[in-house]
Coordinates of C-alpha atoms in Angstrom, one line a residue:
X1057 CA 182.1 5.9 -17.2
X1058 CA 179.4 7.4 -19.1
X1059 CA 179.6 11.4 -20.4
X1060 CA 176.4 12.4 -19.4
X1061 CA 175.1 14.2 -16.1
X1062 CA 172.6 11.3 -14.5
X1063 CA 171.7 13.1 -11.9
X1064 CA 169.3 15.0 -13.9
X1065 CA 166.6 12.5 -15.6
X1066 CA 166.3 13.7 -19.5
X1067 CA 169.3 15.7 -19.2
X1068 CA 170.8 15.1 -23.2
X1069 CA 174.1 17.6 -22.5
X1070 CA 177.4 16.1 -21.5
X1071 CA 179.5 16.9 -18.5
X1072 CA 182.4 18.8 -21.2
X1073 CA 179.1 20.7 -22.5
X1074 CA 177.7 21.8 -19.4
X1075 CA 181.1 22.8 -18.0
X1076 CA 181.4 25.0 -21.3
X1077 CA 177.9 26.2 -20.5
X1078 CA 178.8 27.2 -17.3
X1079 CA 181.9 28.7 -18.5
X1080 CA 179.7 30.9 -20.9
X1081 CA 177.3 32.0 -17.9
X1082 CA 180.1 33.1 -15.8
X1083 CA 181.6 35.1 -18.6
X1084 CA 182.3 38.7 -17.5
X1085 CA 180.0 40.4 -20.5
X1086 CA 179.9 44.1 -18.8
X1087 CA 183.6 44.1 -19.5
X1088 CA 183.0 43.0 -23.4
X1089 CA 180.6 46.0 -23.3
X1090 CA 178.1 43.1 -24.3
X1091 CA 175.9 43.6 -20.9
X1092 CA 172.9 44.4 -23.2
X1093 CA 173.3 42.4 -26.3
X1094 CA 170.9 40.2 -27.3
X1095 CA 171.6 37.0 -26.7
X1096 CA 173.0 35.9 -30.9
X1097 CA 175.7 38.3 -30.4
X1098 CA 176.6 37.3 -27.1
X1099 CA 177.0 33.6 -28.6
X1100 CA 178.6 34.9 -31.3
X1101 CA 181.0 36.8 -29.7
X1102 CA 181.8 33.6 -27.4
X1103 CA 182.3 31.7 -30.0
X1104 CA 184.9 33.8 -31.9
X1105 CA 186.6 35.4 -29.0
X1106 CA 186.8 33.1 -26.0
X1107 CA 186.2 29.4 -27.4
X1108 CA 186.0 28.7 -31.1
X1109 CA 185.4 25.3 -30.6
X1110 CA 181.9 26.0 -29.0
X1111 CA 179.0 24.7 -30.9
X1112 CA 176.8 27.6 -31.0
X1113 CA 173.2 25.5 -31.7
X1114 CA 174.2 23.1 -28.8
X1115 CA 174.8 26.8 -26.5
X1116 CA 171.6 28.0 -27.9
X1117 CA 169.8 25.0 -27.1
X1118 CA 171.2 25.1 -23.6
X1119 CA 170.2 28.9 -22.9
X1120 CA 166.6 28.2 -24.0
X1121 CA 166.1 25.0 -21.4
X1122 CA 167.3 28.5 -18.8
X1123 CA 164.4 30.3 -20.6
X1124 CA 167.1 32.6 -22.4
X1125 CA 166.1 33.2 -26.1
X1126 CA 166.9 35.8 -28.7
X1127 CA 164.3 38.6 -29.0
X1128 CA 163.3 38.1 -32.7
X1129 CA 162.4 34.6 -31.3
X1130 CA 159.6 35.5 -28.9
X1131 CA 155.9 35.8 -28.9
X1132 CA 153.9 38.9 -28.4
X1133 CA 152.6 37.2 -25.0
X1134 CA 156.1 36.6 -23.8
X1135 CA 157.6 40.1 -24.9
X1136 CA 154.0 41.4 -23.0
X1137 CA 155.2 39.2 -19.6
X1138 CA 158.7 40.7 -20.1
X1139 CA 157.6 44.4 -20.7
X1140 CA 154.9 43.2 -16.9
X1141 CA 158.6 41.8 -15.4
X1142 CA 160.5 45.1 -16.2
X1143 CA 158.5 47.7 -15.0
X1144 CA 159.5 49.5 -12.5
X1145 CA 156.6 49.3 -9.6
X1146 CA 159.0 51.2 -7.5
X1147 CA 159.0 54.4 -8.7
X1148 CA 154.8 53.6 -10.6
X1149 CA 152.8 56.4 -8.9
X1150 CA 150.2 55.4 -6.2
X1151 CA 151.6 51.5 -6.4
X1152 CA 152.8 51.8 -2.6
X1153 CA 149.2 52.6 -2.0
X1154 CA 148.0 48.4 -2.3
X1155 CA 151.7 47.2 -0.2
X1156 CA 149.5 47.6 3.0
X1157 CA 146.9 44.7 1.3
X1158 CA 150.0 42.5 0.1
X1159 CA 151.9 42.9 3.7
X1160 CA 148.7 42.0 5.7
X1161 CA 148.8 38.0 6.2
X1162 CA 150.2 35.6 8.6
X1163 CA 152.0 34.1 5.9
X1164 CA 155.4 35.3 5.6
X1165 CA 157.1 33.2 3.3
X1166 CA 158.9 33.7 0.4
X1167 CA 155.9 32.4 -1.7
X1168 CA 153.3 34.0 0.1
X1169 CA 153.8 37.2 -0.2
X1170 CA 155.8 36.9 -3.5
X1171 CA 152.4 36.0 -4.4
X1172 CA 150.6 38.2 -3.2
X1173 CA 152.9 40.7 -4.5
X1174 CA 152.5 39.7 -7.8
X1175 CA 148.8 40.1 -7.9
X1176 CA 148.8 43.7 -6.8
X1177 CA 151.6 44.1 -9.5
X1178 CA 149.7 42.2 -12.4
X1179 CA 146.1 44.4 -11.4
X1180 CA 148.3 47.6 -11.0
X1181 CA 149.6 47.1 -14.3
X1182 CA 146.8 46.0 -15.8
X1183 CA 144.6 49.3 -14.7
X1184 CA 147.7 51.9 -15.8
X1185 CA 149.7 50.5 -18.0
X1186 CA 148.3 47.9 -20.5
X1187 CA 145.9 44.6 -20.6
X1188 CA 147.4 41.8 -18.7
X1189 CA 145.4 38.9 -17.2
X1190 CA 146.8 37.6 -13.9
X1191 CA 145.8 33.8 -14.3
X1192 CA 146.9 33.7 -18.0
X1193 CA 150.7 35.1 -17.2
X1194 CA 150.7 32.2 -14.5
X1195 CA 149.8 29.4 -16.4
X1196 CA 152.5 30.8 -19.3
X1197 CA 154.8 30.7 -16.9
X1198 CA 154.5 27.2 -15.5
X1199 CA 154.8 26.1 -18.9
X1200 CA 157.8 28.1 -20.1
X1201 CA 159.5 27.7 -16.9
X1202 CA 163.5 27.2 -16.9
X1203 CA 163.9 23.1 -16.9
X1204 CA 167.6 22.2 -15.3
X1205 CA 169.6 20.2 -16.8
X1206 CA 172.8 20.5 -14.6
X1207 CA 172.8 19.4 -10.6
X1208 CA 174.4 22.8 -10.0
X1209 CA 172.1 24.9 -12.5
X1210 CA 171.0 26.4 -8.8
X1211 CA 174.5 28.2 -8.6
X1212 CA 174.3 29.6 -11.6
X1213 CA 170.8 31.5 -11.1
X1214 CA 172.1 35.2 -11.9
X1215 CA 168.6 36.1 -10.6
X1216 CA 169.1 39.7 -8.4
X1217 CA 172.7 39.3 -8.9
X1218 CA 173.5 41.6 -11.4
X1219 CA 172.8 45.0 -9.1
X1220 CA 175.7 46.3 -8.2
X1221 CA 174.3 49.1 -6.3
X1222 CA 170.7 49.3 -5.0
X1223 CA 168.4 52.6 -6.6
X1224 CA 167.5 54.3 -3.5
X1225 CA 166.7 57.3 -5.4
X1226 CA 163.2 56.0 -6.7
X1227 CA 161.9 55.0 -3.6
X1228 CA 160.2 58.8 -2.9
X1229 CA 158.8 58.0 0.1
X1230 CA 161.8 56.5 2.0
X1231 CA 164.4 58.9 2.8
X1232 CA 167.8 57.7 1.9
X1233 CA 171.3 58.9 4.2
X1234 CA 174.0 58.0 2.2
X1235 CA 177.3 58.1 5.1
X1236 CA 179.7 58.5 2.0
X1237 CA 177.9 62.2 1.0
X1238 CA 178.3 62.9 5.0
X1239 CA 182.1 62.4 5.2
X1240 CA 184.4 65.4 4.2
X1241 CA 186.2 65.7 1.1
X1242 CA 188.7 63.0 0.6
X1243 CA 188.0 60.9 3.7
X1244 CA 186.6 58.0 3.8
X1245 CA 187.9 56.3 7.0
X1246 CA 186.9 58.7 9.6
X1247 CA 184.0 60.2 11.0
X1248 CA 184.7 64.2 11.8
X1249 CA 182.7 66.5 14.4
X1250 CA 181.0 67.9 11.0
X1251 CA 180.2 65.1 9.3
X1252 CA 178.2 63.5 12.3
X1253 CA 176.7 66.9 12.1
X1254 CA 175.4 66.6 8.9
X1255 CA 174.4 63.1 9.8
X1256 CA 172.3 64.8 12.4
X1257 CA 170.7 67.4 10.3
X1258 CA 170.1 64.7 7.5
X1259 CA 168.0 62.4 10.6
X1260 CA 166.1 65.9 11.3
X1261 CA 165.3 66.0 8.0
X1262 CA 163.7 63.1 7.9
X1263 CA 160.8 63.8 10.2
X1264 CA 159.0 64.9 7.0
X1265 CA 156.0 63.5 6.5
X1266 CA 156.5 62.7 2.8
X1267 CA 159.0 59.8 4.4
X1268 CA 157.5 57.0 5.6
X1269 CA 161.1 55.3 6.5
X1270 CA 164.9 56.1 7.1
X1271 CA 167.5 54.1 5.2
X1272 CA 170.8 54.5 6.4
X1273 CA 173.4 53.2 3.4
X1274 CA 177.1 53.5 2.4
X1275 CA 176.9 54.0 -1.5
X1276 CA 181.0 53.4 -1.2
X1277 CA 181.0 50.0 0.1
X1278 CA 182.8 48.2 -1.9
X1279 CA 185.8 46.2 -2.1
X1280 CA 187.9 43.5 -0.1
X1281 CA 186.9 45.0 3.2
X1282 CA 184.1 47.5 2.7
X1283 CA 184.0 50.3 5.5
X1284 CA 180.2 50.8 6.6
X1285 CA 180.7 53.1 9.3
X1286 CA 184.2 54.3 10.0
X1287 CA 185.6 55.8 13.0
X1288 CA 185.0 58.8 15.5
X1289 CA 187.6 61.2 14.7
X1290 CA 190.1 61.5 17.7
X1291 CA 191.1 65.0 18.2
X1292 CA 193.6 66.3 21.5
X1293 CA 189.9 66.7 23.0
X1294 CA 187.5 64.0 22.3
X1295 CA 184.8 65.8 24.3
X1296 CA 183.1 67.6 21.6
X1297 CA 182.8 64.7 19.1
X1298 CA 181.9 62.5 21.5
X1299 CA 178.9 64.7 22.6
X1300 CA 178.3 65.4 19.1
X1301 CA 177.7 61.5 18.5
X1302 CA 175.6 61.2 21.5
X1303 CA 173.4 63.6 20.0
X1304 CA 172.8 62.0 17.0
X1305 CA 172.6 58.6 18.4
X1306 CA 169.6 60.4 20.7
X1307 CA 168.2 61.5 17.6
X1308 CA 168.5 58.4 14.9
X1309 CA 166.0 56.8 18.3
X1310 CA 163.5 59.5 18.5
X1311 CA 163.2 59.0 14.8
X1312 CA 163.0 55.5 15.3
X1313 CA 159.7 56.3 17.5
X1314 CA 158.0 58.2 14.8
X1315 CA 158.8 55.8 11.4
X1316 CA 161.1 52.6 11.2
X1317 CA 164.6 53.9 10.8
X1318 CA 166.9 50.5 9.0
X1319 CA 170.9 50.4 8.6
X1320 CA 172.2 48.7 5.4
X1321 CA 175.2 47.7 7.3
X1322 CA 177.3 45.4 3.8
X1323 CA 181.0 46.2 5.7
X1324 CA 182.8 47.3 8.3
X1325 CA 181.6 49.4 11.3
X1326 CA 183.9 50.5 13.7
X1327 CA 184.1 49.7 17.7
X1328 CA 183.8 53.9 18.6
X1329 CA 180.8 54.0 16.1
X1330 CA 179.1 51.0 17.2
X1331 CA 176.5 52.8 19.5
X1332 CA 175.0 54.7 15.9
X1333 CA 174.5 51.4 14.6
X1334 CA 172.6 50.4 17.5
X1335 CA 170.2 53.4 17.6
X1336 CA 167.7 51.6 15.9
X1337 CA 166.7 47.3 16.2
X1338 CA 166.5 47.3 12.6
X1339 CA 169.9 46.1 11.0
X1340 CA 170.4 44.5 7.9
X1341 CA 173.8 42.7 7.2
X1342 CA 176.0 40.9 4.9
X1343 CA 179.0 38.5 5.1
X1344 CA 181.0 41.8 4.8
X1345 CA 179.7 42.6 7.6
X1346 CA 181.6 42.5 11.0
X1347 CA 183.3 44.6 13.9
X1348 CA 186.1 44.3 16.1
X1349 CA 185.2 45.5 20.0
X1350 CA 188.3 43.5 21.6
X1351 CA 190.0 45.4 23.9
X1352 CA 193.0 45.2 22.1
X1353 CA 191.5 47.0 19.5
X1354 CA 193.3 50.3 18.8
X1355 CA 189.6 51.9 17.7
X1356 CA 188.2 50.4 21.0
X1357 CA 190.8 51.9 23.2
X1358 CA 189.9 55.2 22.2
X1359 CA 186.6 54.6 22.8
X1360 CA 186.3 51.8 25.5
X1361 CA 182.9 52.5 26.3
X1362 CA 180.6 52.9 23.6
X1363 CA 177.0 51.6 23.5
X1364 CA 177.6 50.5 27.4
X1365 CA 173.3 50.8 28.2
X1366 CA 173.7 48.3 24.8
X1367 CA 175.7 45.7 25.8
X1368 CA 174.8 46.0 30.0
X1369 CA 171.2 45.0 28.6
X1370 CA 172.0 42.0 26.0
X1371 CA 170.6 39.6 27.8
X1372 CA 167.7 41.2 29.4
X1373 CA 164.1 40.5 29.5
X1374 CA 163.0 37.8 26.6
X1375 CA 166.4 37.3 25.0
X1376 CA 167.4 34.5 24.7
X1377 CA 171.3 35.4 24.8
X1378 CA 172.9 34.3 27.8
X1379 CA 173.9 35.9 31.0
X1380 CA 177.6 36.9 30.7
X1381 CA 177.7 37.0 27.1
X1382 CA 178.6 41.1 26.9
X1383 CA 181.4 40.4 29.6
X1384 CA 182.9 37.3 27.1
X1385 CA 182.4 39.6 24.6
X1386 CA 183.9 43.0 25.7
X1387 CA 186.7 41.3 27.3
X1388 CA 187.9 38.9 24.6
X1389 CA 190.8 39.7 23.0
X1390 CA 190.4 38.6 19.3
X1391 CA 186.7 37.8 19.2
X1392 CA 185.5 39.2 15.6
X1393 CA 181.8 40.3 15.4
X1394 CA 180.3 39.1 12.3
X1395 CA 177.3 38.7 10.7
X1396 CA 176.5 35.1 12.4
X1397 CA 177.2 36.3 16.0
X1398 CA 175.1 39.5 15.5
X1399 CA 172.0 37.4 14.4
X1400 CA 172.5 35.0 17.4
X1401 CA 173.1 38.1 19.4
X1402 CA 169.8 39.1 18.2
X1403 CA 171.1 42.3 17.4
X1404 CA 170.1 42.3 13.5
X1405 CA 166.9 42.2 12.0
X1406 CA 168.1 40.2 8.4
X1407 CA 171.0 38.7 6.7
X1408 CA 171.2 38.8 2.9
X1409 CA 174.1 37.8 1.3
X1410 CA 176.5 39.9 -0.2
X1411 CA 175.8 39.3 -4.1
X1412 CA 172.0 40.0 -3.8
X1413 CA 172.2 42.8 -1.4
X1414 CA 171.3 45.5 -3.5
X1415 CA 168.3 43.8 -5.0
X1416 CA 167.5 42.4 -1.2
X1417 CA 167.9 45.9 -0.5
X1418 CA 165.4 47.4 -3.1
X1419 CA 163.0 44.8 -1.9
X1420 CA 162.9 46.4 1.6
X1421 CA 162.6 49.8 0.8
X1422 CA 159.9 48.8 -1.5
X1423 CA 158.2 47.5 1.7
X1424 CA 159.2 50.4 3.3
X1425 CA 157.3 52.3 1.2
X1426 CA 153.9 51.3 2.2
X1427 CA 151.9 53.9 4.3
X1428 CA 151.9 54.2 7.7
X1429 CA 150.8 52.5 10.2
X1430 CA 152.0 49.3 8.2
X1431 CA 154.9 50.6 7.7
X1432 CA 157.0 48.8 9.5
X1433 CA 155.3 45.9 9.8
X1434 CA 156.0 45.5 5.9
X1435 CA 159.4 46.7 6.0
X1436 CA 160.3 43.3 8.7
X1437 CA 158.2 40.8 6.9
X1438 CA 160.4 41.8 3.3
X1439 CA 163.3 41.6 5.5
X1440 CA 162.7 38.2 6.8
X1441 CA 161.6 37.2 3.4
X1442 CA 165.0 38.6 2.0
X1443 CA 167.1 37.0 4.8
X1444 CA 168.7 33.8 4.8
X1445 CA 170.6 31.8 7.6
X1446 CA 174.0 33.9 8.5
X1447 CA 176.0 30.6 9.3
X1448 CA 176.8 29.1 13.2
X1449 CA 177.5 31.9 15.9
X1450 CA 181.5 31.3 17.3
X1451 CA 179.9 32.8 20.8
X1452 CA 177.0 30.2 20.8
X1453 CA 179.5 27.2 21.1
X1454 CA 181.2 28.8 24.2
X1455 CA 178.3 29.3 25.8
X1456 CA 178.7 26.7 29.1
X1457 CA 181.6 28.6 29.3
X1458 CA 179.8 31.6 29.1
X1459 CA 177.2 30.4 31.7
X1460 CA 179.8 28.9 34.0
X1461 CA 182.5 31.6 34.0
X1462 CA 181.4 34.6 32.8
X1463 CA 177.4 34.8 34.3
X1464 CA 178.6 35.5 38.1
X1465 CA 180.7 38.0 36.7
X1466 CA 177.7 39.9 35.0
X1467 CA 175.7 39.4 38.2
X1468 CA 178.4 41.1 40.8
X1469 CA 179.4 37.7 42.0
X1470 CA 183.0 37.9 41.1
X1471 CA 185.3 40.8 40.1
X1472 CA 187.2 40.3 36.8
X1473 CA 190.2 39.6 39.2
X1474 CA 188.6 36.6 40.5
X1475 CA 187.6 35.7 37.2
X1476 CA 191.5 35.8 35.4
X1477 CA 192.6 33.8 38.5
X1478 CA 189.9 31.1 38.2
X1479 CA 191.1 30.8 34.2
X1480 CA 194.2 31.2 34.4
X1481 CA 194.1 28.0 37.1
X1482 CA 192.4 25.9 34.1
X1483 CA 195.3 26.1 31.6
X1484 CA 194.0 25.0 28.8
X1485 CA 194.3 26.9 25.3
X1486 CA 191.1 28.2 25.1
X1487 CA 192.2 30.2 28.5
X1488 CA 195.6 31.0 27.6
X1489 CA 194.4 32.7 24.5
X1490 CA 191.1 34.7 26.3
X1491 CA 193.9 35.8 29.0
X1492 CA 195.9 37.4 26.8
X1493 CA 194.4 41.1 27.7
X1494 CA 195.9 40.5 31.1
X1495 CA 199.4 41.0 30.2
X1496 CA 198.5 44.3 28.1
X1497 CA 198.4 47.2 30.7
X1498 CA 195.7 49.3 28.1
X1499 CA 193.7 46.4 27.3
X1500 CA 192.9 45.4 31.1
X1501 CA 192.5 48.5 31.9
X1502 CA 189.6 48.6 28.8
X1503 CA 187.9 44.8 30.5
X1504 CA 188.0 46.5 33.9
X1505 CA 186.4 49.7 33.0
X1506 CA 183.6 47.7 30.7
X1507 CA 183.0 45.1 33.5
X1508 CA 182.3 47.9 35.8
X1509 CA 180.3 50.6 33.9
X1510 CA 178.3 47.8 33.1
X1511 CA 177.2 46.7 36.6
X1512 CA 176.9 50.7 37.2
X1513 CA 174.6 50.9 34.2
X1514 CA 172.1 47.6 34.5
X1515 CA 170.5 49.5 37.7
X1516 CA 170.1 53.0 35.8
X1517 CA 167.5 54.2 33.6
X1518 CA 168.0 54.7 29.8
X1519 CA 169.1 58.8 29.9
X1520 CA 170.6 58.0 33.3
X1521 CA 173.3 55.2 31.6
X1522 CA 174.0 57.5 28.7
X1523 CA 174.5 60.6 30.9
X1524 CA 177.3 57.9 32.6
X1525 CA 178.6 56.5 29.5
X1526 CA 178.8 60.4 27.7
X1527 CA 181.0 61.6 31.2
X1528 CA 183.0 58.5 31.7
X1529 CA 183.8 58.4 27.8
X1530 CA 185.0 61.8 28.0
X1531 CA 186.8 61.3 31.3
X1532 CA 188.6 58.3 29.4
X1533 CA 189.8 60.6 26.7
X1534 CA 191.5 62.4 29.3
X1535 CA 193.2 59.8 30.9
X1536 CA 190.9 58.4 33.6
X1537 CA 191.4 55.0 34.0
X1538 CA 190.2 53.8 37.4
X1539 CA 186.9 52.8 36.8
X1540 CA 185.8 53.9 40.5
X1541 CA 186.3 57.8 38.9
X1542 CA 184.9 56.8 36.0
X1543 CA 181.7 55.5 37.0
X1544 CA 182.0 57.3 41.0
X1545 CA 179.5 60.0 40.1
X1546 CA 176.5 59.9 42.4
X1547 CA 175.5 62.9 41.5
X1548 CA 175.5 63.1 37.5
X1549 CA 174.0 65.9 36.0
X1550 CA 171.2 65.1 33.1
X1551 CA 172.2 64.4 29.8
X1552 CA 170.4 67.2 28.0
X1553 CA 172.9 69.5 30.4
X1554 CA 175.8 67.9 29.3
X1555 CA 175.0 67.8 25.1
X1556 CA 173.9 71.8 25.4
X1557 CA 177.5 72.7 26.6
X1558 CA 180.0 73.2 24.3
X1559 CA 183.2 75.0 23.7
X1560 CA 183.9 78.5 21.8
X1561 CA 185.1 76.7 18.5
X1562 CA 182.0 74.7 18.0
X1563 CA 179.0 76.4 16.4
X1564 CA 175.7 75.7 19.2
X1565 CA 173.5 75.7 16.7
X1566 CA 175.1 72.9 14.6
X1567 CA 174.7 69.9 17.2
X1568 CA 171.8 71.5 19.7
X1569 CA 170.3 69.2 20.9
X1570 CA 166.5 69.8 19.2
X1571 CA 164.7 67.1 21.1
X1572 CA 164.0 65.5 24.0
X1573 CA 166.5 63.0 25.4
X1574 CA 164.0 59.7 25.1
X1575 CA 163.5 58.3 29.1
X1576 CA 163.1 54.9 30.1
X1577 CA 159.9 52.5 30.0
X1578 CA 158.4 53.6 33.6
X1579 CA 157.8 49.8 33.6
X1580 CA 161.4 48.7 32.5
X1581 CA 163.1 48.6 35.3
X1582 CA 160.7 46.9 37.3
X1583 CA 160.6 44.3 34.8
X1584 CA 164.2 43.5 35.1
X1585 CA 163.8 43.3 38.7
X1586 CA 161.4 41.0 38.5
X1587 CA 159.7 39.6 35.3
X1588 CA 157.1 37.3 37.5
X1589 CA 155.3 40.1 38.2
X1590 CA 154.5 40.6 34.5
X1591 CA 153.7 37.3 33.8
X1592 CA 149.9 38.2 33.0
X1593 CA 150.8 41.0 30.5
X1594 CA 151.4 40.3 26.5
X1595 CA 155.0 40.8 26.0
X1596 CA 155.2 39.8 22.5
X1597 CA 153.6 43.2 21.2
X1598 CA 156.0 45.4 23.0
X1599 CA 159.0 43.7 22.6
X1600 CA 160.5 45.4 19.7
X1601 CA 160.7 48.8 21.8
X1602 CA 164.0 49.4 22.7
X1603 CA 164.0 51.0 25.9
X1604 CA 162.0 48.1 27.3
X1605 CA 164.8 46.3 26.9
X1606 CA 162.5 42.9 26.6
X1607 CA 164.5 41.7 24.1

């Protein structure tokens, strides 16, 4: 069998040299304090340290086909491209000014606005910085272009890799809330009554109109099992922090109104949390994203009822998501919410995988930072150019089942009584595992109060369901179970009543309620009623507001 690779015509390395290549590529340099060493002293300390054997002109040779080469051995035109690729347009004064030019086109593709990008970086620089002609740095760059010489040479493209956190600070006009300066001293897995205060002041903030976008980030993500968004704090009385999170979940929308508000969700989020995350429609995730909203959940037991207007309307309007699908969901009792199920939830804006996040990230708040009213507009076209395909959905493959089964259950045509005996008379595995809520007293007592607040919710307008969901939550915490006390109220008083009361040891000033609770879409629920009757309008330019619930 011959040495060399084949599967690359002209390739003159052989397999043991690529593999040493690859070995040399891989090498963890920021540990060898070599992370900015030119590239002769990186060979050299290869060579001496990790493989003596290594033939350094046959490694040099290699890193040039990559378009890697020493310093000392470049031109003045390539070290002027390099000094062009380096510059940090970011934080260049006035460069957000020309995003609204590269973000206006119908072609959003990678290549299309990368170049487009590129232009309005090559003329910025060129008219602040130094001489640089456009058409000349392309053609060098076709020419010098990185020829592989390995079938896996993709694998091995470091390129936006080596951020390990994303610079939010340069980005001026896109104010940044970090959740790990929110939580108090020392914690790190739970959300306090003061620290979703601060969150609340730090959304007030951002009304300024130096910001042209919110980014909500975790700057302590990291690890195994990253925590995003950890969970409510659960005091003897959850009242207080539960209306204390309603607030803020009021406000984080009311910004969302007045300038794109994103969550940088790379890790956990927690079930009592959830209805934060889902105060804006634009979430970005990784594979470390992913929460658990089983009711056998400890988290979700607690707090059974979060994000309930969320969930009743998941498949409402345009979406594609099937009747049923929040009932599967919410009553499922290992069912793990990741990044694949959120996109085919349509519940996430972009997925961008985990090693490029921080330079995906950059990306988007360098979109973000184009003036309004393209502001948005240019922060979704970045994100869809940033995102790639999360992986199949483990809900999409259930859903006959979902359609058969759990549908009637969403539409009031069986109770979750009915539905157990109806699986439970299938036996088969797939049943005996879903049932296995029924035989924990806490858990089916979580399905039966979900199931119902649900149907409750579907026929109420927006401030109406969160007025329900804000009482019943609180009535939980107290030990309500029956879900005819919990969601029994005919006579509800309005939300804004219910977040302006508090108890002596809270400061009223801290978690007032500053603005108005946001109301329903008059429209919205006579579109759920009946769509026909809006057959005639445009629904694709109103879809993205939330209330509508279109999609």
């Amino acid at each position: 069998m011959s040495s060399e690779i084949a599967q690359v015509e002209g390739c003159e390395f052989t397999t043991d040299e690529l593999q040493l290549f690859h070995r040399y590529y891989k090498y963890d340099w920021q540990s060898a304090g070599l992370a900015a060493a030119p590239v002769s002293q990186r060979i050299q300390h290869f060579v001496a340290a990790v493989d003596p054997a290594a033939d350094s002109q046959r490694l040099r040779d290699w890193l040039r086909t990559m378009g890697i080469v020493d310093e000392s051995e470049k031109t003045a035109q390539a070290k002027l491209y390099d000094r062009f690729e380096r510059y940090d347009f970011a934080a260049a004064s006035g460069f957000n000014q020309k995003l609204a030019d590269v973000y206006d086109t119908e072609d959003v593709t990678r290549y299309g606005i990368g170049e487009r990008m590129e232009r309005a970086k090559a003329q910025y620089y060129n008219d602040h910085v130094e001489p640089l002609d456009y058409d000349e740095y392309k053609a060098y760059m076709v020419v010098n272009a990185p020829k592989p010489v390995c079938p896996y040479q993709d694998m091995w493209d470091l390129k936006g890799v080596d951020k390990e956190s994303a610079d939010t600070d340069k980005f001026a006009k896109v104010k940044t809330i970090d959740i790990a300066q929110l939580l108090d001293a020392g914690s790190t897995d739970v959300l306090t009554l003061s620290a979703i205060n601060r969150f609340l002041d730090a959304a007030k903030s951002a009304y300024d109109d130096r910001y042209f976008a919110v980014a909500v980030v975790n700057s302590r993500c990291s690890g195994p099992e990253p925590m995003f968004l950890p969970a409510l704090d659960s005091p003897d009385d959850c009242s207080e922090i539960l209306k204390a999170a309603m607030r803020l979940r009021i406000e984080l929308r009311n910004l969302n109104r007045a300038k794109p508000v994103v969550f940088f969700a790379n890790g956990v989020v927690d079930a009592s949390t959830l209805g934060i995350l889902l105060s804006t429609p634009d979430i970005i995730t990784s594979e470390m994203f992913c929460v658990s909203v089983s009711p056998t959940n400890k988290s979700a037991q607690a707090f059974p009822l979060t994000a309930l207007y969320d969930w009743a309307h998941l498949a409402s309007g345009q979406s594609k998501v099937a009747e049923g699908t929040a009932e599967y969901i919410l009553c499922h009792p290992e069912l793990v919410l990741r990044s694949a199920e959120w996109m085919a939830l349509e519940l996430g804006t972009g997925f961008v995988s985990h090693r490029k996040f921080a330079s995906g990230m950059e990306q988007v708040l360098l979109a973000a930072s184009c003036p309004p009213p393209h502001t948005r507009d240019a922060l979704r076209k970045a994100c869809a150019i940033e995102s790639v395909y999360a992986g199949p959905s483990k809900i999409s493959v259930w859903e006959q089942e979902v359609h058969r089964y759990f549908a009637p259950l969403a539409g009031g045509e069986k109770s979750l009584a009915e539905l157990v005996s109806e699986l439970q008379q299938l036996d088969t595995p797939w049943t005996g595992k879903y049932l296995a809520f029924v035989n924990a007293p806490r858990a089916n007592a979580v399905a039966e109060a979900r199931v119902a607040g649900m149907r409750v919710v579907r026929g109420l307008e927006y401030s109406q369901a969160l007025a329900l969901e804000l009482l019943a939550s609180i009535a939980w915490s107290k030990g309500t179970r029956e879900p005819s006390k919990l969601f029994g109220n005919d006579k509800a008083p309005k939300l804004a009543d219910i977040l302006m009361e508090t108890t002596g040891s809270v400061d009223a000033n801290s978690g007032a309620l500053q603005s108005e609770v946001p109301g329903e879409c008059p429209f919205a629920k006579m579109y759920r009623k009946n769509p026909d009757r809006f057959k005639h309008v445009d629904l694709k330019s109103i879809s993205d507001h939330r209330s509508l619930n279109l999609k």
